[in-house]
Short mmCIF file of C-alpha atoms in Angstrom, two decimals:
data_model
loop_
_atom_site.label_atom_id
_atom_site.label_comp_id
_atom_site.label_asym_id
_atom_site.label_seq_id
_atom_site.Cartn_x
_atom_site.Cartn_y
_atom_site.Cartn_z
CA UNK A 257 27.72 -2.00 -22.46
CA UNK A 258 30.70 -2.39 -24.05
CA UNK A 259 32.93 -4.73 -26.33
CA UNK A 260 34.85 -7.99 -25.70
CA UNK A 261 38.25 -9.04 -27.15
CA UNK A 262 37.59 -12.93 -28.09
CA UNK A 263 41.23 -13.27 -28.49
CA UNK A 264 42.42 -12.00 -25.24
CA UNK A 265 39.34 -13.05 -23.69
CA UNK A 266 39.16 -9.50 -21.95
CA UNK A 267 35.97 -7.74 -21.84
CA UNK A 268 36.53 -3.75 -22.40
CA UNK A 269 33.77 -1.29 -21.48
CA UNK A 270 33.11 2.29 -22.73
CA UNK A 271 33.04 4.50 -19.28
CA UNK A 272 31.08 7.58 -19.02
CA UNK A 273 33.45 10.54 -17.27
CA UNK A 274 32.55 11.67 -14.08
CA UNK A 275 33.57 15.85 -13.48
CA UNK A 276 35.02 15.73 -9.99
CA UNK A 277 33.41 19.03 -9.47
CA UNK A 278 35.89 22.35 -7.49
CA UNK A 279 33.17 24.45 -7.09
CA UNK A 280 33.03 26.12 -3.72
CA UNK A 281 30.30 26.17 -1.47
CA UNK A 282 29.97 29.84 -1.16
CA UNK A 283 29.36 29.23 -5.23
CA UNK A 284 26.40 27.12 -4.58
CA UNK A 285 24.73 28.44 -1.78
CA UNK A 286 25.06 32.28 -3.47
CA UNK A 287 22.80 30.43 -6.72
CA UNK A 288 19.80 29.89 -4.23
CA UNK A 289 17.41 33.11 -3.67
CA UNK A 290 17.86 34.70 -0.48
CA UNK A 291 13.71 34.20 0.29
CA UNK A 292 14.64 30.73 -0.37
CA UNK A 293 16.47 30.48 3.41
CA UNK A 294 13.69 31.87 5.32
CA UNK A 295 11.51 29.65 7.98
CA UNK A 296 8.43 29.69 9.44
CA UNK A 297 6.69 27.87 12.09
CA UNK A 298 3.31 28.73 11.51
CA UNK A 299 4.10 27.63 7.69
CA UNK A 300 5.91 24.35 8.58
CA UNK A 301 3.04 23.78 10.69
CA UNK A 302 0.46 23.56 8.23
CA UNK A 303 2.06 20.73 6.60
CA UNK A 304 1.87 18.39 9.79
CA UNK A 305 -2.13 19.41 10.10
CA UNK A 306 -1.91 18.41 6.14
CA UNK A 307 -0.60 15.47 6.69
CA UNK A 308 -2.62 14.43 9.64
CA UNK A 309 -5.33 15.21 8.01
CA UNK A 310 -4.76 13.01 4.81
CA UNK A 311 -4.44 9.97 7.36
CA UNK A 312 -7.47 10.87 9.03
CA UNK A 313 -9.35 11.13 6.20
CA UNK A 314 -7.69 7.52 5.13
CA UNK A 315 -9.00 5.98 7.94
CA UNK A 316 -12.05 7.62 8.06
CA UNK A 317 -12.87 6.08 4.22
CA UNK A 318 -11.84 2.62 5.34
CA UNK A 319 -13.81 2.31 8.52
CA UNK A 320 -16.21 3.42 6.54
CA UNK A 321 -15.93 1.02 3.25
CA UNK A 322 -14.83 -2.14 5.51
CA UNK A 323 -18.77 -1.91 7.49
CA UNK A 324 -20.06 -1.61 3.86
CA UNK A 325 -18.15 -5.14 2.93
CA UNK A 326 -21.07 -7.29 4.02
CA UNK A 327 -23.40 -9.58 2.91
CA UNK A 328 -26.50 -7.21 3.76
CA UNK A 329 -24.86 -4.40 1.51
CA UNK A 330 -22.76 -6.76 -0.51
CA UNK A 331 -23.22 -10.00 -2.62
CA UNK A 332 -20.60 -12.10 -3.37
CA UNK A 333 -20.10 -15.64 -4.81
CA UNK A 334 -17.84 -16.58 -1.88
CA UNK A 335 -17.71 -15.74 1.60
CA UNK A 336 -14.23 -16.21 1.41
CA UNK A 337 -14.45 -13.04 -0.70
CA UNK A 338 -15.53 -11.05 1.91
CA UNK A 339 -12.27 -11.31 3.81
CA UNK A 340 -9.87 -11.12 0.95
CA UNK A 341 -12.17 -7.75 0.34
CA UNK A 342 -11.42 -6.78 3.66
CA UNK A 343 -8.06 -7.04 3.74
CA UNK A 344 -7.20 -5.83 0.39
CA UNK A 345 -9.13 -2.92 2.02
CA UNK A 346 -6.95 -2.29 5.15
CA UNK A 347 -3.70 -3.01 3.00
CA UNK A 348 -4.67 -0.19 0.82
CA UNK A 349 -5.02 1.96 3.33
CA UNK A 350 -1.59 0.76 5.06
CA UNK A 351 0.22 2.15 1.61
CA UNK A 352 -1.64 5.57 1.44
CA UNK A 353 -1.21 5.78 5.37
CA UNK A 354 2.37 5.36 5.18
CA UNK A 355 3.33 7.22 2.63
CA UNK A 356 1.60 10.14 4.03
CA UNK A 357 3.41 9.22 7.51
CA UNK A 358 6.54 9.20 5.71
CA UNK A 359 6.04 12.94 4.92
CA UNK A 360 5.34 13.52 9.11
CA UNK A 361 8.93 12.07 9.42
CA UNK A 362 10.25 14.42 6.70
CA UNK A 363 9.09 17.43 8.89
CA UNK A 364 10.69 15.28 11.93
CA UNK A 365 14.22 15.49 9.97
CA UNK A 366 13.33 19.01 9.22
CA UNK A 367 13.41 19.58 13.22
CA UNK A 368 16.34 17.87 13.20
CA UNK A 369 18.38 20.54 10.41
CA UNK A 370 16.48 23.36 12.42
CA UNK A 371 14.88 24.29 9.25
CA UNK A 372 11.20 23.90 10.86
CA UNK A 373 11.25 27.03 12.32
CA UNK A 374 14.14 29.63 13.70
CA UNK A 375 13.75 28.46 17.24
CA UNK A 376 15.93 25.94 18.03
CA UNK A 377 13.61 24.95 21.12
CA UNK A 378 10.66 24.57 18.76
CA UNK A 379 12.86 22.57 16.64
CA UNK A 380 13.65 19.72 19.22
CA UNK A 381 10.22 19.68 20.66
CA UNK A 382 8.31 19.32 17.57
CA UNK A 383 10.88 16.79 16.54
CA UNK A 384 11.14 15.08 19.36
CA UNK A 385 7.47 14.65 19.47
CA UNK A 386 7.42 13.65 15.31
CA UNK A 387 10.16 11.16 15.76
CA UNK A 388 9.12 9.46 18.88
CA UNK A 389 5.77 8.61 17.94
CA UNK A 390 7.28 7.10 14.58
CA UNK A 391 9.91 4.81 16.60
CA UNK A 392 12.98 7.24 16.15
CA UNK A 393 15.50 7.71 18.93
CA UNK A 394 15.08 11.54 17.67
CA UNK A 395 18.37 13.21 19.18
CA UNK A 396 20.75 10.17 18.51
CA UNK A 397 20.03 9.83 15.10
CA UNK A 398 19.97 13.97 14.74
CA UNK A 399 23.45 13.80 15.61
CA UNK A 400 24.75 11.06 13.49
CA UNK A 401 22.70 12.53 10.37
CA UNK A 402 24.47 15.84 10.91
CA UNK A 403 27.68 13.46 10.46
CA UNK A 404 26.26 12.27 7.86
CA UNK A 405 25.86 15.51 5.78
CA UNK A 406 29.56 16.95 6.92
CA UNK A 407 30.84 14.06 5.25
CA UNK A 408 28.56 12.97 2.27
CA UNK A 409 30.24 10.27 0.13
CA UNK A 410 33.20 10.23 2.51
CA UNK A 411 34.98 6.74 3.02
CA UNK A 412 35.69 6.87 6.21
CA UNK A 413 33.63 9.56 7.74
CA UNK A 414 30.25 9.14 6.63
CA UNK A 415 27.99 7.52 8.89
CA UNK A 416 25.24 4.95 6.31
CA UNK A 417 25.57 3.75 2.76
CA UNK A 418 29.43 3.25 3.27
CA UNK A 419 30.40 0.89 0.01
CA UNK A 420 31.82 -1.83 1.04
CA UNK A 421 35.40 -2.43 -0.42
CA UNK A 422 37.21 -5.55 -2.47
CA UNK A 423 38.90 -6.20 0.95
CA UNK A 424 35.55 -5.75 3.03
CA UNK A 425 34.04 -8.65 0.81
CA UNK A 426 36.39 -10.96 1.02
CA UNK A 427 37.57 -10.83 -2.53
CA UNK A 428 40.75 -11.69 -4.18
CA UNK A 429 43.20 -8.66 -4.50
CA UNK A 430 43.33 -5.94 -7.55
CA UNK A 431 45.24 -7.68 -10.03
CA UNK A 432 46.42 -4.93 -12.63
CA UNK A 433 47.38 -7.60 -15.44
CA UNK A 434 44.25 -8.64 -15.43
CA UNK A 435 41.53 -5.89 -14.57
CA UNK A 436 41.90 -1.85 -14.44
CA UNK A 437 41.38 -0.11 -11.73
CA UNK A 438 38.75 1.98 -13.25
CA UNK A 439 36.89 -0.84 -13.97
CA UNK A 440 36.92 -0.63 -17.89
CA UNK A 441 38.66 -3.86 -18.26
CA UNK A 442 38.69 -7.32 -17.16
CA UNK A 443 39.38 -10.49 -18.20
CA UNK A 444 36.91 -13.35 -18.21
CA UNK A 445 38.91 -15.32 -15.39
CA UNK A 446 38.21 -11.87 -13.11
CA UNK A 447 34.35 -11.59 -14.33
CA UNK A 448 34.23 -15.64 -13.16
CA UNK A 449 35.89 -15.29 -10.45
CA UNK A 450 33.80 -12.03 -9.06
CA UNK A 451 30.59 -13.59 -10.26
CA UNK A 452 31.06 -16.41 -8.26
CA UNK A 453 31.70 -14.34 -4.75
CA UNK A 454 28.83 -11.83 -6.12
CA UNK A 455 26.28 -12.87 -8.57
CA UNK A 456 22.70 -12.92 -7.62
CA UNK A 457 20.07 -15.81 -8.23
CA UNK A 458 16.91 -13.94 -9.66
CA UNK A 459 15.46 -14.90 -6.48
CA UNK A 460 18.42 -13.96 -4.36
CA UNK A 461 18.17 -10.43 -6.54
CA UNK A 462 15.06 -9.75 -5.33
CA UNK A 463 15.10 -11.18 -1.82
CA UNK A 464 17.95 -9.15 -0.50
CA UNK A 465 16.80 -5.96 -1.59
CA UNK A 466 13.20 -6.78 0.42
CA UNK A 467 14.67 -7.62 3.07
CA UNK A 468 17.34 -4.07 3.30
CA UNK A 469 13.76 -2.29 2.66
CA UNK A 470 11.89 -4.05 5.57
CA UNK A 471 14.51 -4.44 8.00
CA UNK A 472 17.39 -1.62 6.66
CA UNK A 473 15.81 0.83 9.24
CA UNK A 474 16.01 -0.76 12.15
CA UNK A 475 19.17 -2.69 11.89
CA UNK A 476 21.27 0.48 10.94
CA UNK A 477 19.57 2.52 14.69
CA UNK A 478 20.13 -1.10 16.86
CA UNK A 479 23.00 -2.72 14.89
CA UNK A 480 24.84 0.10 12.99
CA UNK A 481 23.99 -2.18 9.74
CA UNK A 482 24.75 -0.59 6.65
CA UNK A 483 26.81 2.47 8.90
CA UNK A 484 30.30 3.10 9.36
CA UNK A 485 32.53 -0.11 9.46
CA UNK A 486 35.50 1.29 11.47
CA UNK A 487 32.38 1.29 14.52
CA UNK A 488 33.23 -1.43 16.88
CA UNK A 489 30.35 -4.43 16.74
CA UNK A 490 27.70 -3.39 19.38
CA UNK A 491 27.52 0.11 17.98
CA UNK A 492 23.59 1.46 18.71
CA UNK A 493 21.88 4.85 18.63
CA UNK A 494 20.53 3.81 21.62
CA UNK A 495 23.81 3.66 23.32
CA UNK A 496 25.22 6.96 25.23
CA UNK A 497 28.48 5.68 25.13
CA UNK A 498 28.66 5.03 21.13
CA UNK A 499 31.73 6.06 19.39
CA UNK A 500 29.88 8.77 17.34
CA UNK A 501 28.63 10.54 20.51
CA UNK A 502 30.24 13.14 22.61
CA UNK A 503 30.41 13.26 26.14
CA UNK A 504 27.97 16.24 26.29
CA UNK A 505 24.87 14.59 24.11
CA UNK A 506 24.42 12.05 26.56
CA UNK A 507 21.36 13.55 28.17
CA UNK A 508 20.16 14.17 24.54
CA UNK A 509 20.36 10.71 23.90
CA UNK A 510 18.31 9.67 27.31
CA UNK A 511 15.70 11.67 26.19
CA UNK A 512 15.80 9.60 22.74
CA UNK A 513 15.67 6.89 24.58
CA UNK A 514 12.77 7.65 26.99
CA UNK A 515 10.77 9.03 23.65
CA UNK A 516 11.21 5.45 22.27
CA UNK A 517 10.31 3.97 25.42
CA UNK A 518 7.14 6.29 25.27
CA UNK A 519 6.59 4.72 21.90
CA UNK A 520 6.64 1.45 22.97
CA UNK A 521 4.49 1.62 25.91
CA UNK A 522 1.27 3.40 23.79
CA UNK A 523 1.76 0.35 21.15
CA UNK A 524 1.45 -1.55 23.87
CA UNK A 525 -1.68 0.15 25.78
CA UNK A 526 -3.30 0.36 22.34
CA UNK A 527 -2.74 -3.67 21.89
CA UNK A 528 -4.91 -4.10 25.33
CA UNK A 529 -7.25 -1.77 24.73
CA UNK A 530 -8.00 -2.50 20.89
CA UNK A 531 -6.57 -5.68 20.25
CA UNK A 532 -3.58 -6.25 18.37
CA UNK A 533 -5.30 -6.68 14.86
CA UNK A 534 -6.97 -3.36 14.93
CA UNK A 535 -3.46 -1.75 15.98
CA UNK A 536 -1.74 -3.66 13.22
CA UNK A 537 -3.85 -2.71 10.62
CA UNK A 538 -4.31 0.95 11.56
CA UNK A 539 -0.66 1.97 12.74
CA UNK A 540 1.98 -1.04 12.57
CA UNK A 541 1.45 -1.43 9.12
CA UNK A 542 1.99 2.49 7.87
CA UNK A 543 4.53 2.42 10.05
CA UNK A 544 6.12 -0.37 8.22
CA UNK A 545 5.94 1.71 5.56
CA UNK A 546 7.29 4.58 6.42
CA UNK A 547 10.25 2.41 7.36
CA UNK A 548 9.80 1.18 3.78
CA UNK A 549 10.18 4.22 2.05
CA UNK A 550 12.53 5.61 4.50
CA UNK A 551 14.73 3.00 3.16
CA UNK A 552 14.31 3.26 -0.29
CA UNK A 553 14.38 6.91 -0.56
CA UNK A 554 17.89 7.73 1.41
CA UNK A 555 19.80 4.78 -0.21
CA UNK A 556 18.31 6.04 -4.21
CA UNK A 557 19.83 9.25 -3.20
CA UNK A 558 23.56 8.06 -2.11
CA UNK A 559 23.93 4.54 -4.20
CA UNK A 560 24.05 4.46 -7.88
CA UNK A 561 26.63 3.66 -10.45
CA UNK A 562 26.67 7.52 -11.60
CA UNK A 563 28.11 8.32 -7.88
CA UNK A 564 31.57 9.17 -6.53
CA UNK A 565 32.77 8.36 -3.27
CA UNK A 566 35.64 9.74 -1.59
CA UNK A 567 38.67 9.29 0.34
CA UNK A 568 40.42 11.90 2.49
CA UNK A 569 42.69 13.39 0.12
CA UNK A 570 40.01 14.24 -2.66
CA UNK A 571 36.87 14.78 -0.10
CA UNK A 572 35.41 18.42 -0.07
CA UNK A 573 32.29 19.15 1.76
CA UNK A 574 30.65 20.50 -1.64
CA UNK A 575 32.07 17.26 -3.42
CA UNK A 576 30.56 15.27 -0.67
CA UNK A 577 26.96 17.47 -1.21
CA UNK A 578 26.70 17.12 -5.06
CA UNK A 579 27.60 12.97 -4.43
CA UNK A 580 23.86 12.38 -4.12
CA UNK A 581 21.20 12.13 -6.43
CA UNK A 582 17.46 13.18 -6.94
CA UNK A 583 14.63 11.41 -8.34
CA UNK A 584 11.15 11.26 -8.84
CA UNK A 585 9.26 9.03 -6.06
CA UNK A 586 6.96 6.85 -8.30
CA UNK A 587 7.86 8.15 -11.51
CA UNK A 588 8.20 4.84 -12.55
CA UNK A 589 4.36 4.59 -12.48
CA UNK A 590 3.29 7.54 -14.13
CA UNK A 591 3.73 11.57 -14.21
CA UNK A 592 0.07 11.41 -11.31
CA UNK A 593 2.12 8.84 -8.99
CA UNK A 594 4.67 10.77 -9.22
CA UNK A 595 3.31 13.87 -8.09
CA UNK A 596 1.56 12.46 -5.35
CA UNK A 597 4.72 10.37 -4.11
CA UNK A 598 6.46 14.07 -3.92
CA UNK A 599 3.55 15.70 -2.35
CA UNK A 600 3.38 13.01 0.19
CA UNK A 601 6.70 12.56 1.39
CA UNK A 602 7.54 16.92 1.16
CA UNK A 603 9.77 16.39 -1.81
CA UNK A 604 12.48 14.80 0.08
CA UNK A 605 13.06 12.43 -2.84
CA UNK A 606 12.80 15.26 -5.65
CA UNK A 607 15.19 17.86 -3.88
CA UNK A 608 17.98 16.06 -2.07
CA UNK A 609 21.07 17.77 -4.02
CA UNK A 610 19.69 20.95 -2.81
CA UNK A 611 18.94 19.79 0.94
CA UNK A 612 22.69 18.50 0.45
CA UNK A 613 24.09 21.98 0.02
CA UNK A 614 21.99 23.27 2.08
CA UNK A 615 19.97 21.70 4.72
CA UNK A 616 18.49 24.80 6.95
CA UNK A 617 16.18 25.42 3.38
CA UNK A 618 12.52 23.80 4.70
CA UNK A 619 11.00 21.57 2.10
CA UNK A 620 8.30 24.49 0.79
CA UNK A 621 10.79 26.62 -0.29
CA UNK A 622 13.39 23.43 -1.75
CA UNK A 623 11.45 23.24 -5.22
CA UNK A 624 12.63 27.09 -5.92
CA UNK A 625 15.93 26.60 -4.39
CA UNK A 626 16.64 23.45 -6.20
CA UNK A 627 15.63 24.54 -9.37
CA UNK A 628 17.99 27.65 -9.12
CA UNK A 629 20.76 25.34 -8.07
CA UNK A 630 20.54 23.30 -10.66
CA UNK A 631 20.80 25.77 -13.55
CA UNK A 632 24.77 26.71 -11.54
CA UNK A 633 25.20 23.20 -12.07
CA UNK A 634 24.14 22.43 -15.91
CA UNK A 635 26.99 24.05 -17.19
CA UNK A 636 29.43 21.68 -14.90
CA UNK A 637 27.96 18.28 -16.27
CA UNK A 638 27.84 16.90 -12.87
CA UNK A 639 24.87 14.14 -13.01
CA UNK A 640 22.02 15.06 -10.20
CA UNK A 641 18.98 13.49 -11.53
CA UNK A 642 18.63 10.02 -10.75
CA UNK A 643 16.50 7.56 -12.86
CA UNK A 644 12.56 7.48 -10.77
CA UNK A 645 13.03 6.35 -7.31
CA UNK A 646 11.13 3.00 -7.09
CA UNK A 647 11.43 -1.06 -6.39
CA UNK A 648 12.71 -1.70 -9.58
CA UNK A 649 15.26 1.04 -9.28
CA UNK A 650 16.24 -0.49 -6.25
CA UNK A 651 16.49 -4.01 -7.54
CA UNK A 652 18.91 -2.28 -11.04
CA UNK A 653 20.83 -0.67 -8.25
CA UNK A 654 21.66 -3.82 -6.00
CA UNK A 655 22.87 -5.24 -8.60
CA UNK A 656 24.88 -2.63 -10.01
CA UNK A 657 26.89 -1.26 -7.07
CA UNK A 658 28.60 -4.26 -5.11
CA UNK A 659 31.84 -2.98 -3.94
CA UNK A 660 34.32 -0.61 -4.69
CA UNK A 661 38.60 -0.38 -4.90
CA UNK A 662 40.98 -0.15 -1.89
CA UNK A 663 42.78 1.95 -3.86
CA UNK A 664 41.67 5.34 -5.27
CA UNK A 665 41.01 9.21 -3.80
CA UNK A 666 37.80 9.09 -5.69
CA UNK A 667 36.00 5.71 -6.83
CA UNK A 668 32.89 4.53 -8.47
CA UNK A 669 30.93 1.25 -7.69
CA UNK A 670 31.92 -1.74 -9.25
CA UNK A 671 29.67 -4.54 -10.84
CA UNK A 672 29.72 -8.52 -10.12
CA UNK A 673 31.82 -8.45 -13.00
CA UNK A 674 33.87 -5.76 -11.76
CA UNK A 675 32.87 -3.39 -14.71
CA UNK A 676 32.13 0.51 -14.19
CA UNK A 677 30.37 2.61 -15.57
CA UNK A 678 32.10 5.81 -14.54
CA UNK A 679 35.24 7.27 -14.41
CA UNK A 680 36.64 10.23 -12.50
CA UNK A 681 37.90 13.43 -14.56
CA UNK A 682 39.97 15.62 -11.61
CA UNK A 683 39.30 19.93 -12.46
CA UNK A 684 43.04 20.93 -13.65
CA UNK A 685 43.99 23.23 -10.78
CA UNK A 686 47.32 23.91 -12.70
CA UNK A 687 45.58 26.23 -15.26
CA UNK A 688 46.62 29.83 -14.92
CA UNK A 689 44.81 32.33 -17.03
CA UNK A 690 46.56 35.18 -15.36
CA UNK A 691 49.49 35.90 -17.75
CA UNK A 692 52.15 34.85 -15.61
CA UNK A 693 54.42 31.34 -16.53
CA UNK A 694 54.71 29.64 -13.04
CA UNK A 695 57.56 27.72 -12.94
CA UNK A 696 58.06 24.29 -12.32
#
């Protein structure tokens, strides 16, 4: 990554420059063909009936395979095989399940941007209806994901993936003799010192990151984990009263509530009518997953080394849009995973730049819209395309991004050495090409 000075015992790193981009929204949203905007109902409906479908069809096949996994139909050397085969079985068809559930909540969110159809009634229903039966207090987190998009990458305004700072973890303060603040130089006494407060155990390094995937989702709606830190502790989605409501959603969030309660009660008919194995294996797992990928997806897209973040002086709502990243869902595995991870989960993954800039475009008509919107950008060198979204990407990015400077309008994650790989480049607003000397 870079070189070290034996003598001075400093290690100095060779930092990639990051375009802090002044391109105005009007800009970007003027690349995208006008078609491009357009929703449909009927259209967005179809996917839902896909999707639906798929699942059926899942469960259908396992039902099916697990009353072949018998001894009258099936020999094996062990009995104990026949379980193992069973639940190897039902596990498979958790994964599929919840990845293709995780696509249903991506039409949910849709609702949410009213980009699932033009009505704004159809919008909330169908979302309402999406969300609740998938756990999510629908209106609450509508509202705090439309805070979310104002202020993308924002310090102090957006509302998940907030980095925490030097101060936030407790570490010693910015010493300029001995580190930069760009993070292309420190001395060995810093790297100690921050590897000591921050390293990870290969076990730890792996363990933490499970944990954020299996338990991210939930703790962020009931705890605020992971969300704002200027929030007071108790801070819930499920709360009326929460700082990031108004005085006016509070019957929206009742009805978030009651949808959740709804939830709760049918997982709790189906338990004693079916039995609580069959309801695990059929719905609580998938729905594990789609917390799972949930997880995974949305922090890919805003956490990375390659990523800005901003405070107030620096923030633009286009800055704050182009702070994300896409990538391929299971490109890691192969060009075929890949394709089905998109397919499955409506290309939220593979188009989030685009539903950054603009998040009214539904997900049939983000590939064209994206693709436009990236040939504006080429030209501006601003990195969009994240490595392939996957567990080992998230495992390279926990360990990569582990805090970032108190100091600094615009500032890039820092290592457990305290080592970055970018570094900001601000647009020269002082050039004039107009023929007329301004005076200084």
């Amino acid at each position: 990554m870079g070189r070290k000075h034996d003598d001075q015992k400093v290690t100095v790193v060779e930092q990639s420059v990051y375009p802090v981009p002044d391109i105005p929204i009007k800009d970007l949203l003027d690349s995208i063909p006008a078609h491009c905007f357009e929703r449909s109902a009927f259209k967005s409906s179809l996917y839902i009936i896909w999707d639906l479908f798929v699942i059926g069809c899942l469960y259908k096949a396992t039902i099916l395979l697990d009353t072949l996994i018998d001894p009258a139909t099936l020999s094996l050397p062990n009995p104990h095989l026949y379980t193992a085969a069973r639940v190897s079985l039902w596990a498979l068809y958790g994964f599929w399940a919840g990845l293709f559930a995780t696509g249903l909540w991506v039409i949910g969110h849709e609702c949410g941007h009213q980009a699932f159809s033009k009505s704004k009634t159809i919008n909330n229903t169908v979302g309402w209806i999406l969300h609740s039966a998938l756990g999510v207090p629908y209106h609450s987190w509508r509202i705090t994901h439309a805070k979310h998009h104002a202020s993308t990458g924002h310090m102090t305004q957006d509302q998940v993936f907030v980095p925490q700072t030097r101060s936030g973890r407790g570490l010693p303060p910015f010493d300029p003799s001995r580190e930069d603040i760009l993070g292309s130089r420190v001395t060995e006494e810093v790297k100690k010192e921050l590897w000591e407060a921050l390293g990870d155990s290969p076990i730890g390094a792996i363990l933490t990151p499970a944990s954020y995937l299996l338990g991210g989702w939930p703790m962020y709606i009931l705890t605020n984990a992971s969300g704002q830190v200027r929030y007071p502790k108790g801070t819930s989605h499920f709360k009326p009263d929460a700082p990031m409501f108004a005085p006016h959603h509070y019957g929206q969030i009742i009805m978030s509530v009651v949808g959740t309660m709804f939830w709760l009660a049918g997982i709790g008919a189906a338990i004693y009518y079916k039995g609580f194995l069959d309801v695990f294996r059929t719905y609580l797992v998938p729905y594990l997953w789609v917390n799972h990928w949930l997880v995974l997806i949305t922090f890919l897209q805003h956490t990375d080394p390659l990523l800005p973040h901003y405070r107030a002086p620096q923030f633009t709502f286009a800055r704050g849009a182009l702070a994300t990243l896409d990538r391929n869902l299971l490109g890691d595995l192969g060009g075929i995973m890949a394709w089905i991870g998109a397919h499955a989960t409506n290309g939220i993954s593979e188009t989030h730049v685009l539903h950054h800039v603009s998040s009214k475009i539904p997900h049939y008509n983000a590939w064209e819209a994206s693709t436009a919107l990236k040939k504006k950008l080429a030209s501006a060198g601003i990195p969009i395309q994240g490595a392939p979204g996957g567990w080992s990407e998230v495992y390279r990015v926990f360990k990569e991004c582990k805090f970032v400077e108190d100091e600094g309008d615009v500032v890039f994650f820092k290592n457990a050495y305290g080592l970055a790989k970018m570094k900001p480049a601000l647009p020269d607003l002082s050039a004039n090409d107009s023929g007329i000397e301004v005076e200084k």
